[in-house]
Structure formats: C-alpha cells, structure tokens
C-alpha cells in the first residue's frame, strides 16, 4: 500500500518544498490513519531517487545475499515456533511476543519512550516487538539488541502525530 504524506506529495522530500499547511497534512493523513495504519506492519518513506543513485550498485545488499538472510531467518523462526499454528514472527500472539521478544534494559527504555512520545497503541507495541525480533533474526542475533528495537520503531512512522 502506498500513499503520499501530504496533498502536494513533497512533504519530507528534499527535492522540492511542500506547500501544504499542517492542518491540510493532518486532514490528509487522518484519512489513512488509525485502525488501518495500525494493521500495517512496516511504514517507510520511499523518497524519489536520482537517476545516478538508481544506477549505482555500491554498498547495498544484493538480492542473492538478501535471499540467504531471509531463508536463514525463516529457519530460525521455524525452530522457534515448532509445530504450533504460528510459524512466523508476524503472527505471534501477545503471549508469544512476551516470551520471544524480551528486551534488555536499554531496549525497554527506548520502547517505553516511543510509546509515550508517539502515543502508540497496544497493537503498535506488539508490531514493533515482532519487527525487532525479525530484524534480530535477519542479523543472526539471538537477543533483540537496542539497535534492533530502534530500527523497528523507525518503521512505524505513521503512528506518530505530526
Ligand atoms: Zn505538501
């Protein structure tokens, strides 16, 4: 699912200046916010990229390496859940989130701050924990580290009040 962030489409883009007022942006975003946004796992900005960047190949995971990471992470998840109904982090129940998404003290603090600052729902909270678990799995990490929870929070952009 894709949407612009404001009526003119340039909010947050470096390319051109957005001419929308905060009120216009708020009204625009309220059309896609709430329960729907809550149910989407990952929210990210996809800024327009320059032709030069589009054509350069350096520094990015290529799709072969990416596939290997995903296959490995899927294997980790299969081992985690065994024979039950749930096979992926995304489908975890709240109880499973509590069991499998333990955070260290620093991680707890970051998540708590995000909850308060962005006014996150219980559902958004669980989604962040599941995302962090998957990010940790992709990184081959047994425990969810601070950087994993921070990255997961960064994928819930639309939960924030502007
Ligand atoms: Zn705009």
XYZ file of C-alpha atoms in Angstrom, residues 30-93:
64
model
C -6.273 11.168 9.059
C -7.932 9.526 6.065
C -5.435 6.654 6.241
C -4.645 6.664 9.928
C -5.993 4.772 12.902
C -7.042 1.142 12.725
C -5.820 0.675 9.145
C -2.348 2.089 9.791
C -2.249 0.015 12.968
C -2.588 -3.178 10.943
C 0.219 -2.435 8.510
C 3.499 -3.955 9.681
C 6.051 -1.587 8.254
C 5.739 2.109 7.381
C 8.631 3.625 5.492
C 9.430 6.662 3.400
C 10.320 5.898 -0.167
C 11.855 9.149 -1.349
C 12.262 9.856 -5.030
C 15.773 8.846 -6.013
C 18.046 10.405 -8.554
C 18.959 8.631 -11.764
C 22.610 8.432 -10.658
C 21.683 6.675 -7.393
C 19.305 4.365 -9.186
C 22.124 3.239 -11.469
C 24.876 2.830 -8.866
C 25.454 -0.596 -7.409
C 27.769 0.002 -4.489
C 27.139 -0.574 -0.821
C 23.798 -2.366 -0.986
C 22.965 -5.966 -0.160
C 22.377 -7.679 -3.448
C 19.271 -9.807 -3.757
C 21.223 -13.087 -3.553
C 22.719 -12.159 -0.182
C 19.363 -10.797 0.930
C 17.652 -14.046 -0.005
C 20.203 -16.039 2.005
C 19.483 -13.887 5.075
C 15.733 -14.304 4.655
C 15.990 -18.089 4.268
C 18.158 -18.292 7.374
C 15.771 -16.071 9.353
C 12.815 -18.214 8.255
C 14.681 -21.266 9.531
C 15.269 -19.570 12.888
C 11.552 -18.812 13.130
C 10.561 -22.368 12.208
C 12.772 -23.579 15.050
C 11.296 -21.041 17.449
C 7.659 -21.966 16.962
C 7.891 -25.707 16.358
C 4.669 -27.420 15.347
C 2.104 -24.876 16.535
C -0.258 -22.770 14.449
C 2.170 -19.878 14.314
C 5.209 -20.104 12.023
C 6.387 -16.525 11.691
C 7.192 -13.643 13.994
C 4.473 -11.564 12.371
C 1.772 -13.994 13.556
C 2.848 -14.171 17.182
C 0.189 -13.801 19.848
